[in-house]
Tab-separated table of C-alpha atoms in Angstrom:
chain	number	residue	atom	x	y	z
U	211	UNK	CA	51.556	-16.027	44.803
U	212	UNK	CA	50.495	-19.555	45.616
U	213	UNK	CA	47.420	-18.179	47.393
U	214	UNK	CA	46.448	-16.278	44.224
U	215	UNK	CA	46.795	-19.455	42.198
U	216	UNK	CA	44.589	-21.331	44.682
U	217	UNK	CA	41.895	-18.616	44.403
U	218	UNK	CA	41.938	-18.847	40.623
U	219	UNK	CA	41.697	-22.649	40.729
U	220	UNK	CA	38.902	-22.421	43.284
U	221	UNK	CA	36.954	-19.976	41.084
U	222	UNK	CA	37.468	-22.201	38.039
U	223	UNK	CA	36.222	-25.221	39.967
U	224	UNK	CA	33.108	-23.313	41.067
U	225	UNK	CA	32.412	-22.216	37.495
U	226	UNK	CA	32.892	-25.778	36.208
U	227	UNK	CA	30.651	-27.103	38.958
U	228	UNK	CA	27.895	-24.569	38.133
U	229	UNK	CA	28.206	-25.342	34.432
U	230	UNK	CA	27.995	-29.109	35.004
U	231	UNK	CA	24.935	-28.751	37.262
U	232	UNK	CA	23.115	-26.379	34.893
U	233	UNK	CA	24.488	-27.571	31.564
U	234	UNK	CA	21.072	-28.260	30.032
U	235	UNK	CA	19.589	-24.961	31.249
U	236	UNK	CA	22.533	-22.992	29.885
U	237	UNK	CA	22.359	-24.744	26.512
U	238	UNK	CA	18.606	-24.160	26.296
U	239	UNK	CA	19.088	-20.482	27.161
U	240	UNK	CA	21.800	-20.075	24.528
U	241	UNK	CA	19.674	-21.916	21.947
U	242	UNK	CA	16.661	-19.697	22.645
U	243	UNK	CA	18.847	-16.609	22.443
U	244	UNK	CA	20.256	-17.691	19.062
U	245	UNK	CA	16.754	-18.460	17.759
U	246	UNK	CA	15.465	-15.069	18.923
U	247	UNK	CA	18.327	-13.204	17.268
U	248	UNK	CA	17.901	-15.168	14.051
U	249	UNK	CA	14.108	-14.649	14.065
U	250	UNK	CA	14.542	-10.952	14.667
U	251	UNK	CA	16.902	-10.736	11.710
U	252	UNK	CA	14.465	-12.631	9.466
U	253	UNK	CA	11.509	-10.451	10.498
U	254	UNK	CA	13.520	-7.317	9.838
U	255	UNK	CA	14.538	-8.535	6.384
U	256	UNK	CA	10.947	-9.500	5.604
U	257	UNK	CA	9.767	-6.037	6.645
U	258	UNK	CA	12.363	-4.424	4.368
U	259	UNK	CA	11.234	-6.593	1.437
U	260	UNK	CA	7.597	-5.658	2.032
U	261	UNK	CA	8.496	-1.968	2.137
U	262	UNK	CA	10.294	-2.305	-1.181
U	263	UNK	CA	7.316	-4.115	-2.732
U	264	UNK	CA	4.886	-1.480	-1.473
U	265	UNK	CA	7.071	1.353	-2.742
U	266	UNK	CA	7.255	-0.367	-6.142
U	267	UNK	CA	3.449	-0.611	-6.240
U	268	UNK	CA	3.142	3.068	-5.388
U	269	UNK	CA	5.590	4.131	-8.092
U	270	UNK	CA	3.987	1.753	-10.573
U	271	UNK	CA	0.666	3.479	-9.863
U	272	UNK	CA	2.337	6.838	-10.473
U	273	UNK	CA	3.579	5.612	-13.834
U	274	UNK	CA	0.096	4.324	-14.693
U	275	UNK	CA	-1.261	7.790	-13.925
U	276	UNK	CA	1.275	9.353	-16.255
U	277	UNK	CA	0.152	6.915	-18.952
U	278	UNK	CA	-3.489	7.794	-18.173
U	279	UNK	CA	-4.255	4.236	-17.028
U	280	UNK	CA	-6.429	5.295	-14.117
U	281	UNK	CA	-7.991	1.915	-13.396
U	282	UNK	CA	-4.609	0.196	-12.982
U	283	UNK	CA	-3.313	3.110	-10.930
U	284	UNK	CA	-6.331	2.978	-8.623
U	285	UNK	CA	-5.927	-0.768	-8.071
U	286	UNK	CA	-2.263	-0.389	-7.165
U	287	UNK	CA	-2.985	2.536	-4.861
U	288	UNK	CA	-5.751	0.577	-3.114
U	289	UNK	CA	-3.320	-2.291	-2.514
U	290	UNK	CA	-0.840	0.173	-1.047
U	291	UNK	CA	-3.464	1.596	1.323
U	292	UNK	CA	-4.571	-1.862	2.410
U	293	UNK	CA	-0.950	-2.814	3.117
U	294	UNK	CA	-1.077	-0.329	6.029
U	295	UNK	CA	2.403	0.964	5.220
U	296	UNK	CA	2.846	4.133	7.271
U	297	UNK	CA	4.480	6.149	4.496
U	298	UNK	CA	3.005	4.926	1.256
U	299	UNK	CA	-0.564	4.343	2.479
U	300	UNK	CA	-0.947	8.000	3.297
U	301	UNK	CA	0.600	9.016	-0.029
U	302	UNK	CA	-1.667	6.603	-1.887
U	303	UNK	CA	-4.813	8.012	-0.286
U	304	UNK	CA	-3.679	11.540	-1.093
U	305	UNK	CA	-3.114	10.528	-4.716
U	306	UNK	CA	-6.542	8.913	-4.961
U	307	UNK	CA	-8.133	12.085	-3.587
U	308	UNK	CA	-6.122	14.487	-5.766
U	309	UNK	CA	-6.738	12.577	-8.987
U	310	UNK	CA	-10.378	11.699	-8.183
U	311	UNK	CA	-9.697	8.031	-8.849
U	312	UNK	CA	-12.437	6.692	-6.563
U	313	UNK	CA	-16.078	7.663	-6.901
U	314	UNK	CA	-17.347	5.567	-3.982
U	315	UNK	CA	-17.303	7.941	-1.011
U	316	UNK	CA	-17.874	5.132	1.481
U	317	UNK	CA	-14.750	3.388	0.223
U	318	UNK	CA	-12.709	6.561	0.670
U	319	UNK	CA	-14.094	6.982	4.189
U	320	UNK	CA	-13.106	3.396	4.962
U	321	UNK	CA	-9.558	4.235	3.811
U	322	UNK	CA	-9.530	7.210	6.169
U	323	UNK	CA	-10.743	4.979	9.001
U	324	UNK	CA	-8.044	2.419	8.228
U	325	UNK	CA	-5.326	5.079	8.292
U	326	UNK	CA	-6.657	6.574	11.532
U	327	UNK	CA	-6.075	3.220	13.238
U	328	UNK	CA	-2.404	3.041	12.253
U	329	UNK	CA	0.293	3.975	14.724
U	330	UNK	CA	1.114	7.472	13.456
U	331	UNK	CA	2.379	10.404	15.476
U	332	UNK	CA	-0.375	12.562	16.928
U	333	UNK	CA	0.277	15.356	14.420
U	334	UNK	CA	-0.042	12.950	11.496
U	335	UNK	CA	-3.256	11.482	12.941
U	336	UNK	CA	-4.627	14.990	13.330
U	337	UNK	CA	-3.742	15.729	9.708
U	338	UNK	CA	-5.548	12.567	8.544
U	339	UNK	CA	-8.597	13.534	10.594
U	340	UNK	CA	-8.460	17.088	9.210
U	341	UNK	CA	-8.326	15.758	5.638
U	342	UNK	CA	-11.273	13.503	6.433
U	343	UNK	CA	-13.228	16.545	7.614
U	344	UNK	CA	-12.341	18.382	4.401
U	345	UNK	CA	-13.443	15.382	2.370
U	346	UNK	CA	-16.758	15.164	4.234
U	347	UNK	CA	-17.401	18.855	3.667
U	348	UNK	CA	-16.520	18.404	-0.018
U	349	UNK	CA	-19.114	15.641	-0.408
U	350	UNK	CA	-21.736	17.827	1.312
U	351	UNK	CA	-21.739	16.113	4.692
U	352	UNK	CA	-21.319	19.403	6.546
U	353	UNK	CA	-22.553	18.065	9.875
U	354	UNK	CA	-19.990	15.232	10.111
U	355	UNK	CA	-17.206	17.472	8.800
U	356	UNK	CA	-17.947	20.208	11.327
U	357	UNK	CA	-18.157	17.648	14.115
U	358	UNK	CA	-14.660	16.400	13.269
U	359	UNK	CA	-13.369	19.974	13.128
U	360	UNK	CA	-14.940	20.659	16.538
U	361	UNK	CA	-13.166	17.607	17.959
U	362	UNK	CA	-9.837	18.866	16.597
U	363	UNK	CA	-10.485	22.279	18.163
U	364	UNK	CA	-11.496	20.794	21.525
U	365	UNK	CA	-8.441	18.587	21.825
U	366	UNK	CA	-6.173	21.551	21.121
U	367	UNK	CA	-4.678	20.015	17.997
U	368	UNK	CA	-1.803	21.691	16.178
U	369	UNK	CA	-4.367	22.208	13.392
U	370	UNK	CA	-6.735	24.073	15.708
U	371	UNK	CA	-6.327	27.468	13.949
U	372	UNK	CA	-7.070	25.917	10.538
U	373	UNK	CA	-10.026	23.996	11.920
U	374	UNK	CA	-11.440	27.130	13.544
U	375	UNK	CA	-11.027	29.161	10.360
U	376	UNK	CA	-12.669	26.471	8.243
U	377	UNK	CA	-15.495	25.996	10.703
U	378	UNK	CA	-16.191	29.739	10.875
U	379	UNK	CA	-16.462	29.988	7.066
């Protein structure tokens, strides 16, 4: 029993000795850890706030469309696209295309390019590229549209059958 007590005291002395020798290092490590956890929490909260703001802009644009205020809707949708929000940016571009809110084709192509650079799943990227090809064909740029479709076919995209059918017609 006394031997057990000596082992425990010996271990405690070693721990105290290590703590005394490395007190500053341990405190710095703990401080950095606390700062990292706190920063992570703040960044996460900031991201949530931004998502809420972007979703509000998107729904505000939808309301403007219902009120036939196309200019205001377009401005809000452009802000949503430029925010690079993975969900609402794609929805905003689709809305702009469906409602013909933008007449500048180069601007729409720049939106497609912006969305292509975002970190989407491969299937979503392929869908964006496919929609870009459809848009190019719609604006009578058959060559660029067919080239994009060929790329989708070559890389064995999940949209390969659609791309082949569209290219053959």
